[in-house]
Short mmCIF file of C-alpha atoms in Angstrom, two decimals:
data_model
loop_
_atom_site.label_atom_id
_atom_site.label_comp_id
_atom_site.label_asym_id
_atom_site.label_seq_id
_atom_site.Cartn_x
_atom_site.Cartn_y
_atom_site.Cartn_z
CA MET O 25 74.59 84.33 148.45
CA ASP O 26 76.66 84.64 151.78
CA LYS O 27 77.21 80.71 153.74
CA THR O 28 78.79 80.82 156.19
CA LEU O 29 79.93 77.18 158.57
CA GLU O 30 77.66 77.86 160.84
CA ASP O 31 74.98 77.44 157.91
CA ASP O 32 76.87 73.58 156.80
CA ALA O 33 77.04 72.58 160.32
CA THR O 34 72.98 73.23 161.51
CA ALA O 35 72.16 71.37 157.87
CA CYS O 36 74.52 68.64 158.77
CA PRO O 37 73.43 66.03 161.55
CA GLY O 38 75.31 65.61 164.75
CA VAL O 39 77.80 68.63 163.77
CA ARG O 40 77.01 71.38 166.04
CA VAL O 41 78.42 75.60 165.79
CA ALA O 42 80.56 74.99 168.95
CA ASP O 43 82.31 72.31 166.43
CA THR O 44 84.19 74.85 164.33
CA PRO O 45 87.33 76.01 165.17
CA ALA O 46 88.04 78.49 167.78
CA SER O 47 83.90 78.02 168.41
CA ALA O 48 82.86 80.48 165.79
CA SER O 49 81.11 80.94 162.54
CA VAL O 50 83.11 82.06 159.71
CA ARG O 51 81.56 83.88 156.47
CA GLU O 52 81.77 81.96 153.35
CA ALA O 53 82.18 85.69 152.09
CA ASP O 54 86.28 85.47 154.88
CA ARG O 55 86.72 82.19 153.54
CA ALA O 56 86.63 83.10 149.56
CA ALA O 57 88.74 86.14 150.01
CA VAL O 58 91.13 84.52 151.85
CA ILE O 59 91.41 81.20 149.34
CA ARG O 60 92.16 83.99 146.42
CA ALA O 61 94.91 85.24 148.67
CA TYR O 62 96.79 81.87 147.58
CA ASP O 63 95.83 82.37 143.74
CA LEU O 64 95.34 78.56 143.45
CA ALA O 65 94.12 78.44 139.52
CA GLY O 66 96.57 76.02 138.03
CA TYR O 67 97.61 74.88 141.78
CA ARG O 68 97.02 71.47 140.71
CA ASP O 69 98.66 71.34 137.02
CA SER O 70 101.89 72.10 139.00
CA GLY O 71 101.96 68.88 140.92
CA GLN O 72 103.83 70.65 143.88
CA LEU O 73 102.08 68.64 146.31
CA ASP O 74 101.56 65.55 144.87
CA ASP O 75 104.86 63.70 146.57
CA LEU O 76 101.92 64.70 149.94
CA ALA O 77 98.82 63.40 148.59
CA ALA O 78 101.47 60.01 147.85
CA PHE O 79 102.99 59.77 150.64
CA ALA O 80 99.22 60.22 152.68
CA ALA O 81 98.06 57.73 150.42
CA GLU O 82 101.47 55.33 151.55
CA LEU O 83 100.60 56.01 155.34
CA CYS O 84 97.42 55.02 155.60
CA GLY O 85 97.40 51.91 152.95
CA THR O 86 94.36 53.66 151.18
CA PRO O 87 94.32 53.52 147.38
CA ILE O 88 93.39 57.31 147.20
CA ALA O 89 94.01 60.95 148.25
CA LEU O 90 92.98 64.61 148.33
CA VAL O 91 94.30 67.43 149.09
CA SER O 92 91.39 70.11 148.75
CA VAL O 93 90.41 72.87 148.97
CA VAL O 94 86.50 73.89 149.79
CA GLU O 95 84.60 76.50 147.92
CA GLU O 96 81.06 77.85 148.05
CA GLU O 97 79.93 75.16 145.75
CA THR O 98 82.56 72.94 144.92
CA GLN O 99 85.49 71.41 146.66
CA GLN O 100 88.38 72.15 144.32
CA PHE O 101 91.38 69.26 144.65
CA LEU O 102 95.00 70.15 144.17
CA ALA O 103 96.35 66.99 144.18
CA THR O 104 95.11 63.60 143.88
CA VAL O 105 95.83 59.28 144.24
CA GLY O 106 93.87 57.01 142.40
CA ILE O 107 91.05 59.35 141.07
CA ASP O 108 90.99 61.21 138.45
CA ALA O 109 88.30 64.43 139.27
CA ALA O 110 89.09 67.94 139.40
CA GLN O 111 86.18 68.88 141.52
CA THR O 112 83.33 67.67 143.42
CA PRO O 113 80.08 69.40 144.63
CA ARG O 114 79.77 70.81 147.84
CA ASP O 115 76.85 69.11 148.87
CA THR O 116 78.92 65.25 148.90
CA SER O 117 82.34 66.72 150.12
CA PHE O 118 83.48 65.06 153.31
CA CYS O 119 85.99 67.49 153.79
CA ALA O 120 83.81 70.06 153.86
CA HIS O 121 82.54 68.55 157.59
CA VAL O 122 86.38 68.09 158.33
CA MET O 123 86.60 72.23 158.74
CA VAL O 124 83.43 72.38 160.70
CA GLY O 125 84.55 69.12 163.21
CA ARG O 126 85.71 69.24 167.06
CA THR O 127 88.76 68.09 166.44
CA ARG O 128 91.76 68.61 163.63
CA THR O 129 91.29 65.20 162.54
CA MET O 130 87.61 63.77 161.16
CA VAL O 131 88.02 59.82 160.73
CA VAL O 132 84.45 58.31 158.97
CA PRO O 133 85.32 53.92 159.27
CA ASP O 134 82.03 52.83 157.48
CA ALA O 135 80.34 55.70 154.95
CA ARG O 136 77.28 53.51 154.46
CA SER O 137 76.39 53.77 157.71
CA ASP O 138 77.48 57.19 159.33
CA VAL O 139 73.54 59.03 158.87
CA ARG O 140 75.90 62.61 157.38
CA PHE O 141 76.95 60.06 154.39
CA ALA O 142 75.33 57.26 153.63
CA ASP O 143 73.20 58.91 151.11
CA TYR O 144 76.05 60.49 149.22
CA SER O 145 77.09 59.48 145.60
CA LEU O 146 80.30 59.10 146.16
CA VAL O 147 79.19 56.41 147.90
CA LYS O 148 76.53 54.13 146.61
CA GLY O 149 78.01 54.95 143.32
CA PRO O 150 82.42 55.26 142.09
CA PRO O 151 84.16 55.70 143.96
CA TYR O 152 82.31 53.61 146.69
CA ILE O 153 83.51 55.77 149.68
CA ARG O 154 83.37 53.60 153.18
CA PHE O 155 86.60 54.86 154.73
CA TYR O 156 87.83 58.05 155.27
CA ALA O 157 90.25 60.39 157.24
CA GLY O 158 90.71 63.52 156.32
CA ALA O 159 92.92 66.09 158.67
CA ARG O 160 91.73 70.02 158.44
CA LEU O 161 94.03 72.84 156.78
CA LEU O 162 93.96 76.16 158.33
CA SER O 163 94.98 79.46 156.58
CA ARG O 164 97.53 81.57 158.65
CA GLU O 165 94.30 83.46 160.09
CA ALA O 166 92.98 80.57 161.53
CA ILE O 167 90.21 79.81 158.46
CA PRO O 168 89.51 76.67 157.66
CA LEU O 169 90.27 75.68 154.08
CA GLY O 170 90.16 72.12 152.93
CA ALA O 171 91.57 69.20 154.21
CA ILE O 172 93.79 66.05 152.90
CA CYS O 173 92.22 62.85 153.21
CA VAL O 174 92.35 59.46 152.09
CA ILE O 175 89.46 57.03 151.10
CA SER O 176 89.13 53.63 150.67
CA PRO O 177 86.20 51.52 149.74
CA GLU O 178 86.76 49.09 151.86
CA PRO O 179 85.23 49.95 155.55
CA ARG O 180 87.83 49.83 158.37
CA PRO O 181 86.26 49.53 161.51
CA ASP O 182 89.60 50.72 163.38
CA GLY O 183 89.98 53.63 161.64
CA LEU O 184 93.66 55.15 162.05
CA THR O 185 96.62 54.44 164.51
CA PRO O 186 97.75 57.45 166.60
CA PHE O 187 101.04 56.93 163.97
CA GLN O 188 98.83 57.66 161.08
CA GLN O 189 96.50 60.03 162.45
CA ARG O 190 99.61 62.26 163.67
CA GLY O 191 101.43 61.64 160.39
CA LEU O 192 98.46 63.22 158.50
CA GLU O 193 98.12 66.00 161.20
CA VAL O 194 101.99 66.72 160.21
CA LEU O 195 101.05 66.26 156.38
CA ALA O 196 98.26 69.08 156.47
CA THR O 197 100.65 71.29 158.35
CA ALA O 198 103.63 70.41 154.93
CA VAL O 199 100.33 71.38 152.82
CA MET O 200 99.96 74.92 154.31
CA GLY O 201 103.77 75.48 154.46
CA ARG O 202 103.56 74.88 150.87
CA LEU O 203 100.66 76.97 149.94
CA GLN O 204 101.68 79.57 152.90
CA ASP O 205 105.23 79.78 150.99
CA ARG O 206 103.27 80.49 147.38
CA ARG O 207 100.41 82.86 148.74
CA ALA O 208 103.83 85.57 150.63
CA ARG O 209 105.35 84.99 147.11
CA ARG O 210 102.63 86.19 145.13
CA GLU O 211 102.30 89.01 147.95
CA HIS O 212 105.63 90.37 147.76
CA GLU O 213 105.42 90.08 143.40
CA ARG O 214 101.91 92.29 143.99
CA THR O 215 104.01 94.37 146.49
CA VAL O 216 106.93 94.83 144.46
CA GLU O 217 104.78 95.82 141.53
CA ALA O 218 102.36 98.22 143.40
CA SER O 219 106.06 99.63 144.02
CA GLU O 220 107.20 99.69 140.90
CA ALA O 221 103.77 101.24 139.71
CA ARG O 222 104.38 103.91 142.30
CA VAL O 223 107.01 104.50 141.61
CA ALA O 224 106.23 105.23 137.84
CA ASP O 225 103.56 107.23 139.05
CA SER O 226 105.33 109.17 140.77
CA GLU O 227 108.19 109.94 138.61
CA GLN O 228 106.11 110.58 135.49
CA ARG O 229 104.10 113.34 138.22
CA PHE O 230 108.00 114.30 138.53
CA ARG O 231 108.61 114.54 134.81
CA THR O 232 105.29 116.16 134.34
CA LEU O 233 105.65 118.95 136.55
CA ALA O 234 109.12 119.75 136.02
CA ASP O 235 108.82 119.70 132.51
CA THR O 236 106.11 122.65 133.14
CA MET O 237 107.87 124.41 135.51
CA PRO O 238 109.87 127.80 133.98
CA GLN O 239 113.35 126.93 135.59
CA MET O 240 115.59 124.37 134.09
CA VAL O 241 115.53 121.54 136.92
CA TRP O 242 118.37 119.07 137.65
CA SER O 243 119.14 116.23 138.97
CA THR O 244 122.49 114.12 140.37
CA GLN O 245 123.16 111.54 142.03
CA PRO O 246 124.59 111.39 145.49
CA ASP O 247 128.71 111.61 143.81
CA GLY O 248 127.54 114.73 141.30
CA PHE O 249 127.03 112.74 138.82
CA HIS O 250 124.03 114.39 136.73
CA ASP O 251 121.48 111.90 134.96
CA TYR O 252 118.19 113.58 134.31
CA TYR O 253 117.63 117.68 132.77
CA ASN O 254 113.81 118.41 132.40
CA ALA O 255 112.63 119.75 128.93
CA ARG O 256 113.25 123.26 129.48
CA TRP O 257 117.16 122.71 130.23
CA TYR O 258 117.60 120.95 127.04
CA GLU O 259 115.05 124.20 125.36
CA PHE O 260 117.03 126.81 126.44
CA THR O 261 120.95 124.61 125.80
CA GLY O 262 119.88 123.38 122.52
CA MET O 263 121.39 120.24 123.20
CA PRO O 264 120.68 117.48 122.57
CA ASP O 265 118.78 114.65 125.01
CA GLY O 266 121.62 112.84 127.66
CA SER O 267 124.52 115.45 125.73
CA THR O 268 125.22 117.47 129.24
CA ASP O 269 124.86 113.87 131.60
CA GLY O 270 128.18 113.68 133.86
CA GLU O 271 130.39 116.29 133.90
CA ALA O 272 129.61 117.61 130.75
CA TRP O 273 127.42 120.32 131.92
CA ASN O 274 130.37 122.55 133.11
CA GLY O 275 131.10 122.96 129.86
CA MET O 276 128.18 124.72 129.15
CA PHE O 277 129.06 127.79 131.49
CA HIS O 278 131.51 130.71 130.05
CA VAL O 279 135.15 130.09 130.51
CA ASP O 280 135.01 132.81 133.03
CA ASP O 281 132.60 131.05 135.65
CA GLN O 282 134.09 126.93 135.06
CA ASP O 283 136.27 126.80 137.16
CA ARG O 284 134.35 128.75 139.79
CA ALA O 285 131.10 126.55 139.43
CA TRP O 286 133.08 123.05 140.21
CA ALA O 287 134.61 124.78 142.63
CA ARG O 288 131.50 125.47 144.80
CA TRP O 289 129.94 122.39 143.46
CA ARG O 290 132.81 120.31 144.94
CA HIS O 291 132.26 122.08 148.11
CA SER O 292 128.10 121.47 148.15
CA LEU O 293 129.35 117.51 147.51
CA ALA O 294 131.93 117.51 149.97
CA THR O 295 130.04 119.34 152.76
CA GLY O 296 125.99 118.58 152.02
CA ASP O 297 125.64 122.67 152.03
CA PRO O 298 122.76 124.05 149.47
CA TYR O 299 124.84 124.48 146.37
CA GLN O 300 123.73 128.71 144.89
CA ILE O 301 125.79 130.49 142.18
CA GLU O 302 125.03 132.90 139.68
CA TYR O 303 127.35 132.30 135.86
CA ARG O 304 127.01 132.65 132.89
CA LEU O 305 125.28 130.07 130.61
CA ARG O 306 125.73 129.42 126.94
CA HIS O 307 122.56 130.02 125.16
CA ARG O 308 121.41 127.78 122.28
CA ASP O 309 121.49 131.12 119.31
CA GLY O 310 125.45 130.77 120.65
CA THR O 311 125.50 133.89 123.59
CA TYR O 312 125.55 133.72 127.44
CA ARG O 313 123.54 134.10 129.51
CA TRP O 314 123.24 134.92 133.39
CA VAL O 315 121.48 132.27 135.17
CA LEU O 316 121.48 131.47 139.40
CA GLY O 317 121.45 127.90 140.08
CA ARG O 318 120.83 126.40 142.73
CA ALA O 319 120.60 123.03 144.47
CA LEU O 320 119.25 121.12 147.46
CA PRO O 321 120.44 117.51 148.70
CA ILE O 322 118.13 114.54 149.85
CA ARG O 323 118.98 112.98 152.87
CA ASP O 324 117.46 109.29 153.86
CA GLY O 325 117.24 108.61 157.55
CA GLU O 326 120.23 108.08 158.68
CA GLY O 327 120.99 111.98 156.88
CA ARG O 328 123.28 110.08 153.48
CA ILE O 329 122.27 111.92 150.85
CA THR O 330 120.43 110.20 148.04
CA ARG O 331 120.37 112.89 146.05
CA TRP O 332 120.62 116.03 144.39
CA PHE O 333 117.55 118.31 143.44
CA GLY O 334 118.33 121.58 141.60
CA THR O 335 117.14 124.68 139.12
CA CYS O 336 119.17 126.98 137.07
CA THR O 337 116.39 129.93 136.70
CA ASP O 338 117.08 132.82 133.96
CA ILE O 339 117.63 135.84 134.83
CA HIS O 340 119.68 137.58 132.58
CA GLU O 341 117.62 140.44 132.48
CA GLN O 342 117.41 141.45 135.62
CA LYS O 343 120.78 141.36 135.80
CA LEU O 344 121.83 143.97 133.24
CA ALA O 345 118.76 146.07 134.66
CA LEU O 346 121.03 145.39 138.56
CA GLU O 347 123.91 146.58 136.12
CA GLU O 348 122.38 149.80 134.82
CA ARG O 349 120.96 150.74 137.74
CA GLU O 350 124.35 150.45 139.99
CA ILE O 351 125.65 152.53 137.76
CA VAL O 352 122.80 155.11 137.78
CA SER O 353 123.07 154.89 141.37
CA GLN O 354 127.12 155.74 141.03
CA GLU O 355 126.67 158.67 138.97
CA LEU O 356 123.75 160.31 141.25
CA SER O 357 126.08 159.35 144.37
CA HIS O 358 128.79 161.06 142.79
CA ARG O 359 126.79 164.04 141.55
CA ILE O 360 125.26 164.15 145.29
CA LYS O 361 129.31 164.49 146.75
CA ASN O 362 130.28 166.94 143.86
CA ILE O 363 126.60 169.22 145.14
CA PHE O 364 128.07 168.79 149.05
CA ALA O 365 131.77 170.44 147.62
CA VAL O 366 129.98 173.25 145.78
CA ILE O 367 127.72 174.14 148.79
CA SER O 368 131.37 174.33 150.66
CA GLY O 369 132.55 175.97 148.53
CA LEU O 370 129.90 178.97 148.31
CA ILE O 371 129.79 178.62 151.94
CA ALA O 372 133.32 180.02 151.68
CA PHE O 373 132.79 182.80 149.06
CA ALA O 374 130.27 184.20 150.65
CA ALA O 375 132.58 184.24 154.11
CA ARG O 376 134.95 186.31 151.90
CA SER O 377 132.62 188.73 150.75
CA HIS O 378 130.99 189.34 154.81
CA PRO O 379 133.87 188.56 157.21
CA GLY O 380 131.00 189.00 160.09
CA PHE O 381 130.13 185.76 159.02
CA THR O 382 133.58 183.78 158.57
CA GLY O 383 132.78 182.37 162.34
CA ILE O 384 129.14 180.55 161.69
CA ALA O 385 130.44 180.67 157.83
CA SER O 386 133.25 177.71 159.24
CA ASP O 387 131.10 176.09 161.52
CA LEU O 388 128.01 175.01 158.86
CA ARG O 389 131.18 174.34 156.42
CA ASP O 390 132.71 171.51 158.60
CA ARG O 391 129.07 170.31 159.09
CA ILE O 392 128.33 169.27 155.80
CA THR O 393 131.82 168.20 155.31
CA ALA O 394 131.18 166.09 157.97
CA LEU O 395 127.72 164.86 155.99
CA GLY O 396 129.30 164.62 152.64
CA ARG O 397 132.29 161.78 155.04
CA ALA O 398 128.95 159.98 155.94
CA HIS O 399 127.23 160.20 152.33
CA ASP O 400 130.86 158.43 150.96
CA PHE O 401 131.05 155.80 153.27
CA VAL O 402 127.62 154.39 152.54
CA ARG O 403 126.72 155.07 149.29
CA PRO O 404 127.09 153.08 146.10
CA HIS O 405 130.21 152.34 145.16
CA SER O 406 132.51 150.80 142.03
CA PRO O 407 135.01 148.27 142.69
CA GLN O 408 137.70 150.89 142.71
CA SER O 409 136.08 154.30 144.81
CA ARG O 410 134.76 151.40 147.93
CA PRO O 411 136.23 152.40 150.77
CA LYS O 412 138.44 149.84 152.21
CA ALA O 413 136.03 149.54 155.46
CA ARG O 414 132.79 148.02 155.54
CA GLN O 415 129.62 150.18 154.12
CA ASP O 416 127.80 148.38 156.77
CA SER O 417 129.73 149.45 159.62
CA LEU O 418 129.72 151.84 162.62
CA HIS O 419 133.06 151.59 163.35
CA GLY O 420 133.69 152.36 160.08
CA LEU O 421 131.77 155.28 159.89
CA LEU O 422 133.00 156.79 163.03
CA THR O 423 136.53 156.00 162.28
CA ASP O 424 136.09 157.42 159.17
CA LEU O 425 134.41 160.74 160.78
CA PHE O 426 137.33 160.96 163.40
CA ASP O 427 139.96 161.07 160.83
CA PRO O 428 140.51 164.72 161.00
CA TYR O 429 141.22 164.59 164.65
CA ARG O 430 143.69 161.79 164.46
CA GLY O 431 147.40 162.89 165.56
CA ASP O 432 150.95 161.55 164.48
CA THR O 433 150.90 158.58 167.14
CA ASP O 434 147.33 157.62 167.34
CA ALA O 435 143.84 158.65 167.27
CA ARG O 436 142.36 161.05 170.03
CA ILE O 437 139.30 159.67 169.35
CA ARG O 438 139.82 156.20 170.89
CA LEU O 439 136.96 153.59 169.78
CA SER O 440 135.76 150.82 171.43
CA GLY O 441 132.83 147.81 171.81
CA ASP O 442 130.35 146.64 170.00
CA ASP O 443 130.57 147.07 166.23
CA VAL O 444 126.53 147.57 164.61
CA PRO O 445 125.49 147.71 161.10
CA VAL O 446 124.46 150.94 159.66
CA ASP O 447 122.87 152.48 156.38
CA ASP O 448 122.21 155.40 154.89
CA ARG O 449 119.04 156.14 156.57
CA SER O 450 121.09 156.62 160.33
CA ALA O 451 124.50 157.82 158.41
CA THR O 452 123.49 161.49 158.36
CA PRO O 453 122.22 161.71 161.92
CA LEU O 454 125.49 159.77 163.36
CA ALA O 455 127.97 162.10 161.17
CA LEU O 456 125.56 165.62 162.77
CA LEU O 457 125.54 163.95 166.15
CA PHE O 458 129.62 162.82 166.71
CA HIS O 459 130.51 165.77 164.47
CA GLU O 460 129.25 168.32 167.14
CA LEU O 461 130.84 166.01 170.45
CA ALA O 462 133.84 166.17 168.37
CA THR O 463 133.99 169.74 167.68
CA ASN O 464 133.26 170.90 170.95
CA ALA O 465 135.42 169.21 172.34
CA ALA O 466 138.07 170.76 170.14
CA LYS O 467 137.34 174.20 171.10
CA TYR O 468 136.19 173.35 174.83
CA GLY O 469 137.22 169.80 175.64
CA ALA O 470 139.32 167.43 176.43
CA LEU O 471 140.37 167.55 172.35
CA SER O 472 141.92 171.39 173.25
CA VAL O 473 144.16 170.17 174.72
CA THR O 474 147.13 167.95 173.29
CA GLU O 475 147.48 165.79 175.98
CA GLY O 476 143.40 165.47 175.84
CA HIS O 477 141.48 161.90 174.43
CA VAL O 478 138.09 160.93 174.30
CA ASP O 479 137.07 157.42 174.74
CA LEU O 480 133.73 156.26 172.88
CA ALA O 481 132.36 153.16 174.09
CA ILE O 482 129.42 150.96 172.43
CA VAL O 483 127.55 148.22 174.23
CA ARG O 484 125.09 146.13 172.16
CA GLU O 485 122.17 145.06 174.73
CA GLY O 486 119.37 143.13 173.41
CA ASP O 487 117.51 145.85 170.97
CA MET O 488 119.15 148.99 172.34
CA VAL O 489 123.26 150.07 171.71
CA ALA O 490 124.86 152.68 174.54
CA LEU O 491 127.58 154.68 173.11
CA CYS O 492 129.42 156.42 175.33
CA TRP O 493 131.31 159.34 175.22
CA ARG O 494 134.01 160.29 177.93
CA GLU O 495 136.40 163.27 177.76
CA ARG O 496 139.62 162.57 179.53
CA GLY O 497 143.15 164.79 180.42
CA GLY O 498 140.70 168.01 179.36
CA PRO O 499 140.32 171.49 181.21
CA MET O 500 139.23 171.02 184.34
CA LEU O 501 135.23 172.02 184.43
CA GLU O 502 135.11 174.37 187.32
CA ALA O 503 130.71 175.06 186.79
CA VAL O 504 128.18 173.14 184.84
CA PRO O 505 126.69 175.30 181.96
CA HIS O 506 123.89 176.56 182.06
CA HIS O 507 123.23 177.54 177.89
CA SER O 508 123.22 175.13 175.08
CA GLY O 509 123.93 176.94 172.17
CA PHE O 510 123.07 175.33 168.38
CA GLY O 511 125.49 172.75 168.28
CA SER O 512 123.40 170.86 171.36
CA GLN O 513 120.16 171.42 169.35
CA LEU O 514 121.84 169.50 166.57
CA VAL O 515 123.26 166.67 169.33
CA GLU O 516 119.24 166.27 170.43
CA LEU O 517 118.29 166.35 167.36
CA SER O 518 119.67 164.42 165.65
CA ALA O 519 119.74 161.49 168.66
CA VAL O 520 116.21 161.91 169.50
CA ARG O 521 114.01 162.93 166.59
CA GLN O 522 116.21 160.94 164.06
CA LEU O 523 117.30 158.58 165.66
CA GLY O 524 114.74 158.08 168.48
CA GLY O 525 117.34 157.78 171.29
CA THR O 526 118.23 159.65 174.20
CA VAL O 527 121.12 161.35 175.77
CA GLN O 528 122.03 162.16 178.96
CA ARG O 529 125.30 164.54 179.41
CA ASP O 530 127.27 164.06 183.05
CA TRP O 531 129.82 167.32 183.32
CA HIS O 532 132.66 165.97 185.91
CA ARG O 533 135.85 168.37 186.69
CA ASP O 534 137.90 165.70 184.84
CA GLY O 535 135.28 166.16 181.36
CA LEU O 536 131.93 165.68 179.92
CA VAL O 537 130.83 162.52 179.33
CA VAL O 538 127.70 162.03 177.10
CA THR O 539 125.46 158.73 177.13
CA ILE O 540 123.24 158.37 173.82
CA GLN O 541 120.70 155.68 173.88
CA VAL O 542 119.40 154.19 170.67
CA PRO O 543 117.13 151.91 169.83
CA LEU O 544 119.39 148.86 167.11
CA ALA O 545 116.27 148.98 164.48
CA ALA O 546 117.62 152.69 164.17
CA PHE O 547 121.03 151.92 162.43
CA SER O 548 119.70 149.69 159.81
CA ARG O 549 116.21 148.61 158.01
CA PRO O 550 115.88 144.83 157.96
CA ALA O 551 117.96 142.28 155.38
CA GLY O 552 115.88 142.88 152.20
CA THR O 553 114.09 146.21 152.54
CA GLY O 554 116.79 149.05 152.06
CA PRO O 555 118.01 150.66 148.95
CA CYS O 556 120.18 148.29 146.49
CA ARG O 557 123.56 148.74 146.31
#
């Protein structure tokens, strides 16, 4: 049954709904929920309110004092003086009326002459209540819970003095203060218990997830002290649980990798940078296998590192396959380089047998040599054969191509401006393009005389790259050539068809100016899409 204080008020003559606190009815279900929040079971045995009840009796000069909480069917006594009962029925409760009174304190001078209480068994029989005074107990939600009251078998026509009434109200506040402290402690305990349960559940979920992952998972404190490994780590290493905690993990690495791994890990701890490294980890069978180690820091709201989480992934087979592919690639590339040499030799041999073919053969051999230089620049290399210049550098590629035109003191072709990444896809058309420009300059233009030179400026503008070839100090041009040879067609083929750019020639008296516009994307593939080197 869901009763309300409104029900109590209308059932008792002289008690109105408007007499309740805040002039509103309170559902008994709401009161019951608040009472449960105070966890009052066994509270009377603790005696924590006995001193307040005793002081109330002394203050008001009565033989009986009670602290009661009115529940749906009964009123429970949390402290008693002068009576041994632990509870009484609610329908004989004076304190239930205190909860719905107009004022905080209710005084009954003589219960026998009060129509509300005259027929109560506690008035007709023991303890023969005549005088009653009670002060309401209010929860922090302003819900009435009961009262602290004083009782006498003798009527008191004058009731309480103002001092006694105020003192009783102060005692009611003190009672609720102690009850509230108990409630707060219980709520804190429940919060802590719930938090610990959530943490335990979260940790269990994490361990379950980590143990099902194919990677080895580990975690460290902010200073790098390793205190957790998943089951996969112990399965892989064959080490007993806890034996690699702290700094013992580094002993599991190959001796040649330990210093490098320590240096990388200390750097991450000092800077907070992500940790990533490949190293050889000792397997349970005693062999060493390549693994990829990664870790990221976890930070709090103020940016402080609270923990590191990392993984180790077995990449041994991939590493061996990559090394084998690299060896095959280097060998294949070396054979292609030899093919360029063989083709050049065949052309030279044919030219000796057919003297009329000598001029064409020389040009063709030079172009093949340029292609060979470009291929050698971008091809896969061993550590011993790798060129000094970066293999993805346009400056490096062009410097290598123009090396035959270098004078005794400086380059006849001066390179300046932005550098642009290149790969094997663009190296061939770039080699043919600039070989033709350099060859024509050596035959007819600025490089055909000792004092002449060429300036090549590279300017990167957004998603386009401009390459400006400017010849200076060569023979003066008297007229613009009206025909284009195979070399000019090769320039167009390389720049326009293969690189997707444009070519503009400007013939000035002091030398040729060629402006080539090429999309930036034509120089190299996006990261991760090109062939492995």
